[in-house]
PDB file of C-alpha atoms and ligand atoms in Angstrom:
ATOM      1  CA  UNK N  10     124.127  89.486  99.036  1.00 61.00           C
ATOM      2  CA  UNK N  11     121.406  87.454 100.309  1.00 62.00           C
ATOM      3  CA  UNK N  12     118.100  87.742  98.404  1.00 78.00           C
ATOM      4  CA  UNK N  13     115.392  86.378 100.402  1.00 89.00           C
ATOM      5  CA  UNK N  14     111.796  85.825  99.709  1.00 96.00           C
ATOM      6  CA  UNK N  15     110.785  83.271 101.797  1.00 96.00           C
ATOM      7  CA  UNK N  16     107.997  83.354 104.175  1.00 97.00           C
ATOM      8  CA  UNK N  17     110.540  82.888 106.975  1.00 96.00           C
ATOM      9  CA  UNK N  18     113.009  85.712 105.648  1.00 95.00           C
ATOM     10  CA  UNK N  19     109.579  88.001 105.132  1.00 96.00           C
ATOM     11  CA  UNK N  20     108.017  87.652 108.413  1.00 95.00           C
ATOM     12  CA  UNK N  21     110.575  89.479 109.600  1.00 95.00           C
ATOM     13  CA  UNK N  22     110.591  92.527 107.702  1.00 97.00           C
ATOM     14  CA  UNK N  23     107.085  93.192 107.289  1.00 97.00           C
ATOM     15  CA  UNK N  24     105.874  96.337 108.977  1.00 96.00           C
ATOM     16  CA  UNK N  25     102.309  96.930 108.256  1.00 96.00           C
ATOM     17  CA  UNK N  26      99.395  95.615 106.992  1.00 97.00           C
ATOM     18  CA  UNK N  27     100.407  94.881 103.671  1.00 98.00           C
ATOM     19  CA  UNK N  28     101.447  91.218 103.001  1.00 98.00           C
ATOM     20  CA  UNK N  29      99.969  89.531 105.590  1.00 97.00           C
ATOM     21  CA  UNK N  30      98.693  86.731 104.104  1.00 97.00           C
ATOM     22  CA  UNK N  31     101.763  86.003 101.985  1.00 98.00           C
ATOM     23  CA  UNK N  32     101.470  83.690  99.539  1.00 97.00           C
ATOM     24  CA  UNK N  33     104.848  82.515  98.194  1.00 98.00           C
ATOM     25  CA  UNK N  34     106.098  79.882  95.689  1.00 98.00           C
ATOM     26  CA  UNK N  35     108.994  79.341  93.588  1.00 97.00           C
ATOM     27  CA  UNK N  36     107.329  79.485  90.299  1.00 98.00           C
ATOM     28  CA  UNK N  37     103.982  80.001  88.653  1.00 98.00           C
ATOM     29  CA  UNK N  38     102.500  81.812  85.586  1.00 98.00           C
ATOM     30  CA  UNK N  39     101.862  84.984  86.758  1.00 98.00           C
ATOM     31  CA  UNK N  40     101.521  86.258  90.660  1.00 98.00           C
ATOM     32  CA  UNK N  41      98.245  87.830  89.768  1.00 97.00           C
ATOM     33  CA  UNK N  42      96.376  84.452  89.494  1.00 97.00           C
ATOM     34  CA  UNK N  43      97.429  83.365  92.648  1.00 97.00           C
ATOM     35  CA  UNK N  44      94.708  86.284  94.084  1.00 96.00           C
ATOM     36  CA  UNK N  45      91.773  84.887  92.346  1.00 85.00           C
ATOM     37  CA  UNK N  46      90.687  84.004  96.084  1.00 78.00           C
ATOM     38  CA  UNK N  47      87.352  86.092  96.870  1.00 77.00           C
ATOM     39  CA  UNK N  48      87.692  85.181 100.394  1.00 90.00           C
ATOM     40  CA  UNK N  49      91.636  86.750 100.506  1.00 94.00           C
ATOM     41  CA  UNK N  50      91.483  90.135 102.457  1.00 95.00           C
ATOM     42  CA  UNK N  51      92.773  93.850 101.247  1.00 96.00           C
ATOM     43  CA  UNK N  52      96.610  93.331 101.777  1.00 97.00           C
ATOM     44  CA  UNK N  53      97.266  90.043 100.616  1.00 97.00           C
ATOM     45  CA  UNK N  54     100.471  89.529  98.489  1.00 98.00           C
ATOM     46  CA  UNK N  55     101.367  86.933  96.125  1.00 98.00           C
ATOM     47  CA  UNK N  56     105.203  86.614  95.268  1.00 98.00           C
ATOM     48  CA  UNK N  57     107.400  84.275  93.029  1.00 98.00           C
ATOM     49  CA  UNK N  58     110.843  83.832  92.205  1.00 97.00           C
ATOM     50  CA  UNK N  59     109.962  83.174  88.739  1.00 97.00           C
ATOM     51  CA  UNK N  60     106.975  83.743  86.704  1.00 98.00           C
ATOM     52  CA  UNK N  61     106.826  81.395  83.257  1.00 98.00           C
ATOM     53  CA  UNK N  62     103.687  83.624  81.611  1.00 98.00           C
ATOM     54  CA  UNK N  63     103.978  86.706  83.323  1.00 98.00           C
ATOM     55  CA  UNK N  64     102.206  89.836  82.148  1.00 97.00           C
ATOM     56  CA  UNK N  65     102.816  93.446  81.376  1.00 95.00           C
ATOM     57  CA  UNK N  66     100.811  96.125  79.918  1.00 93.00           C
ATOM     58  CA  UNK N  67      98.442  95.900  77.079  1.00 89.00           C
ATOM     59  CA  UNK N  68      99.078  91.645  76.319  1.00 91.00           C
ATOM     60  CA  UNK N  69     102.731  92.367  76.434  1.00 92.00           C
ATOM     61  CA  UNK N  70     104.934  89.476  78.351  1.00 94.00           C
ATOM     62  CA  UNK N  71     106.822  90.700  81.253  1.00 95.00           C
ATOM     63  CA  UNK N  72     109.856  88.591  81.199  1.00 92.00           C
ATOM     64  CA  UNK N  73     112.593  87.508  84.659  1.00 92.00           C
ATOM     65  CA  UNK N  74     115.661  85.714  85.089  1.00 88.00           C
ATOM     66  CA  UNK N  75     114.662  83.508  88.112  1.00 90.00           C
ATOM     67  CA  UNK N  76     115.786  85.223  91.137  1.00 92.00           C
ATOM     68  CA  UNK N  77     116.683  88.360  89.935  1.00 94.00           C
ATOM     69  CA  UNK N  78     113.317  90.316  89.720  1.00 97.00           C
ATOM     70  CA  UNK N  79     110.957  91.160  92.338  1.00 98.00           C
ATOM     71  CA  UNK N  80     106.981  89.578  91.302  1.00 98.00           C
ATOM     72  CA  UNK N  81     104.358  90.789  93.459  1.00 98.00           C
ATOM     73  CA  UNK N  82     100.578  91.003  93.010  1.00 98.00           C
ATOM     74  CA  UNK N  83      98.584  93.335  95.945  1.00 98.00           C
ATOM     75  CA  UNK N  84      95.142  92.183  96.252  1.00 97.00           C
ATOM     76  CA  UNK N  85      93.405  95.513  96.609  1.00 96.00           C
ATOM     77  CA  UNK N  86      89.475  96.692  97.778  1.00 95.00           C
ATOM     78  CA  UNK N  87      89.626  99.951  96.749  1.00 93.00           C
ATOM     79  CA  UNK N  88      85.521 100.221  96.618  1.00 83.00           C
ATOM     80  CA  UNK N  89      84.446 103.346  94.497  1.00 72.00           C
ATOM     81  CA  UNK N  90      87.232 105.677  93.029  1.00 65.00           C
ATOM     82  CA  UNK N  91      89.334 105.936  89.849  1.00 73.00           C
ATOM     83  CA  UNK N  92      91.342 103.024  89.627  1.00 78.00           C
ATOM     84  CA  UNK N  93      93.409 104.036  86.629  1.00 85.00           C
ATOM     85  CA  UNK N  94      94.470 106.381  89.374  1.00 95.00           C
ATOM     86  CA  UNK N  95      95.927 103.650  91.375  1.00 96.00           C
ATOM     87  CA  UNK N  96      98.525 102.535  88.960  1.00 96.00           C
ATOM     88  CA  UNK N  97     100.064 106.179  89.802  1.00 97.00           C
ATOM     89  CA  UNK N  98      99.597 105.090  93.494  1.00 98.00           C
ATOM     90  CA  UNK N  99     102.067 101.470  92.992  1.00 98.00           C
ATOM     91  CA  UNK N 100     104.032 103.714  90.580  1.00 98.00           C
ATOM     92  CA  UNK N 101     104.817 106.483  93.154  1.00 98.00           C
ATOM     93  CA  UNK N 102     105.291 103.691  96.145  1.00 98.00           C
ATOM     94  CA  UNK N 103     107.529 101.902  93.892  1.00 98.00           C
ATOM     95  CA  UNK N 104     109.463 104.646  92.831  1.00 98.00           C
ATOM     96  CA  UNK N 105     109.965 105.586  96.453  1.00 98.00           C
ATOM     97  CA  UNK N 106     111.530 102.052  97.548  1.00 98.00           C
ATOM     98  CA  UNK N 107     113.670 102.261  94.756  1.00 98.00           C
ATOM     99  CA  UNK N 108     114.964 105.225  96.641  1.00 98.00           C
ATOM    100  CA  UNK N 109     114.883 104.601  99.659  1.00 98.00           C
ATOM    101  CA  UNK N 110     117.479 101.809  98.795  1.00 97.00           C
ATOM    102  CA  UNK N 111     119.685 103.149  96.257  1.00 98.00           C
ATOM    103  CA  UNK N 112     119.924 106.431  96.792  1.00 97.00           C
ATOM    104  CA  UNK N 113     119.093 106.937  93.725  1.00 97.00           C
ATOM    105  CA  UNK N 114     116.398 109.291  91.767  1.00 98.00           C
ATOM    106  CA  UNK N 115     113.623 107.389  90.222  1.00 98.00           C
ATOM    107  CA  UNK N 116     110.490 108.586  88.262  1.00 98.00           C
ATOM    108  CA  UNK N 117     107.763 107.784  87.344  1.00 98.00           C
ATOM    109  CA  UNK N 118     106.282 108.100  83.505  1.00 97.00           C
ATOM    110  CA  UNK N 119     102.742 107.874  83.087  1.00 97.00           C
ATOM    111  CA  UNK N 120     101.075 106.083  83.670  1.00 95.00           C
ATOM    112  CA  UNK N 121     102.727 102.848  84.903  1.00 94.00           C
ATOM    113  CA  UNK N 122     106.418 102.787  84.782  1.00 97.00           C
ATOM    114  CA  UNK N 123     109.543 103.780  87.122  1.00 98.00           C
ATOM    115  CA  UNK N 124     112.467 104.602  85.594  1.00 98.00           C
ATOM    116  CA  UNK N 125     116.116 105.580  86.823  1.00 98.00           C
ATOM    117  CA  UNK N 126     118.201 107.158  84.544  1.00 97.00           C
ATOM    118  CA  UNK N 127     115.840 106.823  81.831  1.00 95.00           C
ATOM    119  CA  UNK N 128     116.027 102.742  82.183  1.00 96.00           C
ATOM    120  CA  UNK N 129     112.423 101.172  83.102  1.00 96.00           C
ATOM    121  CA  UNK N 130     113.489  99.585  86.313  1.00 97.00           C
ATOM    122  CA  UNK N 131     109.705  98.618  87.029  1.00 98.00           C
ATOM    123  CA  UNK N 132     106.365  98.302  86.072  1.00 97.00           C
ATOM    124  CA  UNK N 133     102.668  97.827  86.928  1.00 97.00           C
ATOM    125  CA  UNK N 134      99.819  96.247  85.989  1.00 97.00           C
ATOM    126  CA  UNK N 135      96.363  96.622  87.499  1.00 95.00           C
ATOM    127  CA  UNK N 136      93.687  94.333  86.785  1.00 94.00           C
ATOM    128  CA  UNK N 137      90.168  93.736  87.763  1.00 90.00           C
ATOM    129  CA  UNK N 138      89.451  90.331  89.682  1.00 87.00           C
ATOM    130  CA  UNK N 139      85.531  90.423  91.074  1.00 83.00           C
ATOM    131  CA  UNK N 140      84.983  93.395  93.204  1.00 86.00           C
ATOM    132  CA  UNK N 141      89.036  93.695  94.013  1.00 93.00           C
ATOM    133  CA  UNK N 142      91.394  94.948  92.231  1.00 95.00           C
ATOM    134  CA  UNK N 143      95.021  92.852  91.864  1.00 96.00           C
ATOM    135  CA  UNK N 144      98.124  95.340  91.291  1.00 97.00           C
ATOM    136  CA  UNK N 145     100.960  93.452  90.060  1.00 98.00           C
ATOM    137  CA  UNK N 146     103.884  95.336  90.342  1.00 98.00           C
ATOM    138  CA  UNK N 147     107.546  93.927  88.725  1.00 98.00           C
ATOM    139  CA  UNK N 148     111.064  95.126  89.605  1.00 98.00           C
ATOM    140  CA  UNK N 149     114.672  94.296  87.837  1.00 97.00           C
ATOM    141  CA  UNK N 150     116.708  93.804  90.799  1.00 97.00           C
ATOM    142  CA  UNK N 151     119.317  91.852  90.119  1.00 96.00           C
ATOM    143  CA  UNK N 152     120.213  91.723  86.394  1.00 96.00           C
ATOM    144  CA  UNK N 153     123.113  92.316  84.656  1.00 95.00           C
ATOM    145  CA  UNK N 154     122.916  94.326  81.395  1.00 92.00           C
ATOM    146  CA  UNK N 155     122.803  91.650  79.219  1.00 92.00           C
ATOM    147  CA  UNK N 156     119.743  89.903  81.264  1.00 92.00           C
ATOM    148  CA  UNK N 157     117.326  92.167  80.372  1.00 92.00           C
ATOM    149  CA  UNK N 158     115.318  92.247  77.255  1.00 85.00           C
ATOM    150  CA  UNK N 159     116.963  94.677  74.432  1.00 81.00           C
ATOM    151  CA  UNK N 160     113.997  95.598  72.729  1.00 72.00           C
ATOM    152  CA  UNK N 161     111.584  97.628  74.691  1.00 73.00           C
ATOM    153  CA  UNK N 162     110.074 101.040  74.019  1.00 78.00           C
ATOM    154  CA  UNK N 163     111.793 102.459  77.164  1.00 87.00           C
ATOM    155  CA  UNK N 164     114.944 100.535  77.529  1.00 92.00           C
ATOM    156  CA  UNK N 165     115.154  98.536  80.097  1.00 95.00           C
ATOM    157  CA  UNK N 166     117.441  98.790  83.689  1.00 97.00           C
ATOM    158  CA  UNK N 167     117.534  96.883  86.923  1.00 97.00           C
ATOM    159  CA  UNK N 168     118.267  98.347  90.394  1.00 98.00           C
ATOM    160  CA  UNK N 169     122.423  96.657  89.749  1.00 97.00           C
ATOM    161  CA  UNK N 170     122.812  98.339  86.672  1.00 97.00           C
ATOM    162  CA  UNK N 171     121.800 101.595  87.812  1.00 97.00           C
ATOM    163  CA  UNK N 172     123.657 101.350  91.064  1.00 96.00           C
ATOM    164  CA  UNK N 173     126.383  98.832  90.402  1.00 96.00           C
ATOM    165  CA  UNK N 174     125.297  96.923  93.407  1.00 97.00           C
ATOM    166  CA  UNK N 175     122.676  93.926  94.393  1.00 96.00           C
ATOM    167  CA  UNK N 176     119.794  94.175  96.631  1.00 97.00           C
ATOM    168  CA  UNK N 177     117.977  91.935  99.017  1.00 97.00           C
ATOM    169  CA  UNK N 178     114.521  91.639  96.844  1.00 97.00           C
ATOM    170  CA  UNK N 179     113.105  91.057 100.857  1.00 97.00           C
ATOM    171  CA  UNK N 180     114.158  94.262 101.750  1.00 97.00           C
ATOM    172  CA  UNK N 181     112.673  95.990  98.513  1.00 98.00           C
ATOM    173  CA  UNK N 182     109.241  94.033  98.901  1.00 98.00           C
ATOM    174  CA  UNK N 183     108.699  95.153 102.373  1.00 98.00           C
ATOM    175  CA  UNK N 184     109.568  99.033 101.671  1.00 98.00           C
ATOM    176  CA  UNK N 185     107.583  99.154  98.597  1.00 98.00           C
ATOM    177  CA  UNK N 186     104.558  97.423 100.971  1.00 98.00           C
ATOM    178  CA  UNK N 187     104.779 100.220 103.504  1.00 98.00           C
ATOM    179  CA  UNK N 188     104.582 102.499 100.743  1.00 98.00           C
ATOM    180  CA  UNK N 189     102.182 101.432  99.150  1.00 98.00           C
ATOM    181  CA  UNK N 190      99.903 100.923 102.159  1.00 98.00           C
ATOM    182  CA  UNK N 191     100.741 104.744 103.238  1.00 98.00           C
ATOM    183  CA  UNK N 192     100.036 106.173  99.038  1.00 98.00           C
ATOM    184  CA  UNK N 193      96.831 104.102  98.868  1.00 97.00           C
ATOM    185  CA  UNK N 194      95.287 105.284 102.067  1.00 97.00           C
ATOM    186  CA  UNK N 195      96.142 108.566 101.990  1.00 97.00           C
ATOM    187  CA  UNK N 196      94.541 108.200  98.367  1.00 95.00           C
ATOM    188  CA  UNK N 197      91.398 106.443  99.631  1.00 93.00           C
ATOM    189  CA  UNK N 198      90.949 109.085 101.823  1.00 94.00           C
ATOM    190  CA  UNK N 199      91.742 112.420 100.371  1.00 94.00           C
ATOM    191  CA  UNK N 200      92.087 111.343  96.386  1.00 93.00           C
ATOM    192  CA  UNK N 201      95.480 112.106  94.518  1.00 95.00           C
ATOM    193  CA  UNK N 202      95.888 115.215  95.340  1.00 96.00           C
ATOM    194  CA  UNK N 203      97.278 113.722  98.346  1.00 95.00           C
ATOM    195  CA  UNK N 204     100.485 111.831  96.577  1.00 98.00           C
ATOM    196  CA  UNK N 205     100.529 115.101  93.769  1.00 96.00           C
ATOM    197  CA  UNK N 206     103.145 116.695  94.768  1.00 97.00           C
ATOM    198  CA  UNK N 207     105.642 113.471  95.467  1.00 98.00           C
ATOM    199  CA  UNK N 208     104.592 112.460  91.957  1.00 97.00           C
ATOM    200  CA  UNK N 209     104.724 116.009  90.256  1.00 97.00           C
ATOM    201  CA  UNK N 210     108.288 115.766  91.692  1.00 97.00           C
ATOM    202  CA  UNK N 211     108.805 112.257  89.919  1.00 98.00           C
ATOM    203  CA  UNK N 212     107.446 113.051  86.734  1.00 98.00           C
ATOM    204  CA  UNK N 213     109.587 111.631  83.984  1.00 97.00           C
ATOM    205  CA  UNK N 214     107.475 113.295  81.252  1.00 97.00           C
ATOM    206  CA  UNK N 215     107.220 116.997  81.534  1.00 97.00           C
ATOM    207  CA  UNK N 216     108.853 119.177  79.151  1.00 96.00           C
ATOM    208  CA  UNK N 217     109.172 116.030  76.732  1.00 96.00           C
ATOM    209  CA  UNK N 218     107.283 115.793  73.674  1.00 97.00           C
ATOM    210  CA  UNK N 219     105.257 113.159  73.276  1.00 97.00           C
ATOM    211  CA  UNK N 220     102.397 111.517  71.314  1.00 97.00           C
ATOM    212  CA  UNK N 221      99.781 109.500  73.146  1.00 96.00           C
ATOM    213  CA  UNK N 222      97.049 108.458  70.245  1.00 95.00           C
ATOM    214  CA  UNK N 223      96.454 111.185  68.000  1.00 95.00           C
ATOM    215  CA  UNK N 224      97.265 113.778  70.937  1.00 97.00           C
ATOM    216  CA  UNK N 225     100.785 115.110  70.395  1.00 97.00           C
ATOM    217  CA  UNK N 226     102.439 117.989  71.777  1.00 97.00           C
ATOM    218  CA  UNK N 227     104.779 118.364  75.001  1.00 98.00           C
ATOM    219  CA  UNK N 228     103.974 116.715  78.098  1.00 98.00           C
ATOM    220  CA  UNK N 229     103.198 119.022  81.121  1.00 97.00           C
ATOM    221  CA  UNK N 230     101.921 117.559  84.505  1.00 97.00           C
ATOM    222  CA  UNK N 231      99.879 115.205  86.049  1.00 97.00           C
ATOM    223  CA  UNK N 232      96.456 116.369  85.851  1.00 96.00           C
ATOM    224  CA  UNK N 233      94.364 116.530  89.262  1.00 95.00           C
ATOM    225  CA  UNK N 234      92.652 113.492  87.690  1.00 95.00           C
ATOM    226  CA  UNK N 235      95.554 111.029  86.481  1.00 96.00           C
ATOM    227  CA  UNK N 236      95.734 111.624  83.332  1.00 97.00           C
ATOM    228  CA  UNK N 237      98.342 113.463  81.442  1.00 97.00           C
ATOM    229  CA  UNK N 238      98.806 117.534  80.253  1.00 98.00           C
ATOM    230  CA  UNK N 239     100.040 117.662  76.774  1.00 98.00           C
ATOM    231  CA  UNK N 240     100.302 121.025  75.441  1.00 98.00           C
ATOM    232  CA  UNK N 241      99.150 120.597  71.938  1.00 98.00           C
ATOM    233  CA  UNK N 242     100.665 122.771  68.970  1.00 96.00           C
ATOM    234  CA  UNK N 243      98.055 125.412  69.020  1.00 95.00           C
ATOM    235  CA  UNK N 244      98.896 126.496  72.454  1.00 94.00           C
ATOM    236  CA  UNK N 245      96.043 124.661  74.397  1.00 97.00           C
ATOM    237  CA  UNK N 246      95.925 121.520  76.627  1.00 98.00           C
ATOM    238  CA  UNK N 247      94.326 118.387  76.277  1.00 98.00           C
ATOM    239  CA  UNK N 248      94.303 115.879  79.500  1.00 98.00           C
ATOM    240  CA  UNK N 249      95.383 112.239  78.032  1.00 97.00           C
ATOM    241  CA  UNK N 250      93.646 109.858  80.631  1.00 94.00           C
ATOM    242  CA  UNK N 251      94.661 106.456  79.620  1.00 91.00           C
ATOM    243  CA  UNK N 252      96.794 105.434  76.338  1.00 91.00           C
ATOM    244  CA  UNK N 253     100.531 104.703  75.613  1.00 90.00           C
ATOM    245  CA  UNK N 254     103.033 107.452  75.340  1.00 95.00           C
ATOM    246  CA  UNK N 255     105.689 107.748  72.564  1.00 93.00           C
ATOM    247  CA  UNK N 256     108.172 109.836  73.333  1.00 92.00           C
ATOM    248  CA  UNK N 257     109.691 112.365  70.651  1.00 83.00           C
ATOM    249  CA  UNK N 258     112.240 113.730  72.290  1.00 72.00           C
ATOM    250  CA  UNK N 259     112.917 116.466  75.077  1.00 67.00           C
ATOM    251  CA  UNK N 260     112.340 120.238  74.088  1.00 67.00           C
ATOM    252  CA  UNK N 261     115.038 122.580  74.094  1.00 53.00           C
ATOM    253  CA  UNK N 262     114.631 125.406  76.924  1.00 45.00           C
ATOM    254  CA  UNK N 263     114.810 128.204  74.389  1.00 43.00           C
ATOM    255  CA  UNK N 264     111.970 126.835  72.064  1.00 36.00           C
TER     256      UNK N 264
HETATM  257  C1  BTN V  21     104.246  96.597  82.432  1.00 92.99           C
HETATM  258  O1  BTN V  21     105.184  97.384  82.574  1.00 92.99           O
HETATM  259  O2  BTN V  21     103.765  96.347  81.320  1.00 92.99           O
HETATM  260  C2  BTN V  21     103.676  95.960  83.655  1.00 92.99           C
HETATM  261  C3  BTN V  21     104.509  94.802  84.135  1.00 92.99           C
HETATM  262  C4  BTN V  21     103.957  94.136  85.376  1.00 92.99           C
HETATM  263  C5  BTN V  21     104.740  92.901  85.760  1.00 92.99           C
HETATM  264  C6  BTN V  21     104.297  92.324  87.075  1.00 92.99           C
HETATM  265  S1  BTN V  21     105.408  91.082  87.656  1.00 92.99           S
HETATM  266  C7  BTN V  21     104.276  90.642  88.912  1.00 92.99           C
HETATM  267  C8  BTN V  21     102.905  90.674  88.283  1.00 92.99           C
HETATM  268  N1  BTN V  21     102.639  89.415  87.621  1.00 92.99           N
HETATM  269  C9  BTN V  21     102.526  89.558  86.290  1.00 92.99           C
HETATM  270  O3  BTN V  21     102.297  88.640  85.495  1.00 92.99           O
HETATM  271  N2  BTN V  21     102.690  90.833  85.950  1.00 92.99           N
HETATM  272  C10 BTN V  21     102.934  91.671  87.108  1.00 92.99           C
END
């Protein structure tokens, strides 16, 4: 299986907008300070085969064994608009390439992660830079069970262990480009409700009970917003719109 990131290999299988400029290098700390660059348009993608401080969610490290992962950062212009929203937007895209190339289901669970088979296979990160916004977005291609971290909240998976099979990261990077090109405009210009339904369909946390700050209760959808339904113990629903979700357990169907 060939695995190839290159600018040379890339070129090739780009088919929109969405990574031209490519920036690529072999290592660095973390793809999303290689966007920094006011003068970089919408589009522009920063990718490395290895990241030596890379970064997850709320300070967490995001750790790769070189070569195995896909690293990206999407330098984004979004303008106006919720941009918590637009870690559903890389979530859904990513989910979707995963897919598309193993055949497999993936889903997402709010508000940032993409799981198969209840293994986080990816993640996001969105973070401010000026007036753009840089979406990093991580995938566990090519790792073998024991080459990805054992403690996690969600454990963790990689596209081989949940298909038995490698992948060409080039391949991956270029599918998850056209879809995230195609979520985010439909996004810009009709809001989520455009990508609702492909998420709704994705949604790793409904029925499940969960606690997200001092809001617990059992998960329903995602809200028209972004945020997410929990059904709280006195029969009403509160809409979570940022936060990290614990998850308690699934709920029996005759509860
Ligand atoms: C998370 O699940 O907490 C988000 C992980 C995001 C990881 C990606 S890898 C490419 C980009 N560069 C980083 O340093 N982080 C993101």
């Amino acid at each position: 299986m060939t695995s190839d990131l290159r600018p040379e290999a890339f070129r090739a299988l780009r088919r929109g907008r969405f990574g031209d400029p490519y920036l690529y290098v072999p290592e660095c700390r973390s793809t999303q300070e290689l966007l920094r660059d006011t003068a970089l348009p919408e589009g522009a993608v920063a990718v490395a085969e290895h990241q030596t401080a890379g970064r997850g969610r709320l300070g967490r490290t995001w750790e790769d064994a070189p070569r195995s992962s896909l690293l990206c950062s999407v330098l984004l212009r979004p303008g106006s608009g919720v941009l918590p929203q637009l870690s559903l937007v890389a979530a859904l895209a990513t989910a979707e390439a995963v897919e598309e190339l193993t055949g497999r289901e993936a889903q997402v669970k709010w508000p940032n992660d993409v799981l198969v088979d209840g293994r986080k296979v990816a993640g996001i990160l969105l973070e401010q830079a000026g007036g753009a916004v840089v979406a990093g977005i991580g995938v566990n291609v090519g790792q073998e069970r024991g080459e990805l971290p054992e403690v996690t909240r969600t454990p963790a998976g990689s596209l081989r262990t949940a298909s038995g099979r490698g992948y060409d990261r080039g391949v991956l990077l270029a599918e998850l480009l056209v879809r995230l090109e195609g979520g985010y405009d439909s996004w810009a210009a009709r809001g989520l409700a455009a990508l609702r339904p492909s998420l709704e369909a994705r949604n790793a946390l409904g029925g499940v009970r969960v606690q997200v700050g001092d809001v617990g209760g059992v998960a329903g959808s995602i809200a028209p917003g972004g945020g997410l339904e929990i059904v709280v113990p006195s029969g009403g629903t509160v809409v979570v719109e940022s936060g990290e979700v614990e998850v308690a357990g699934s709920v029996d169907v005759d509860e």
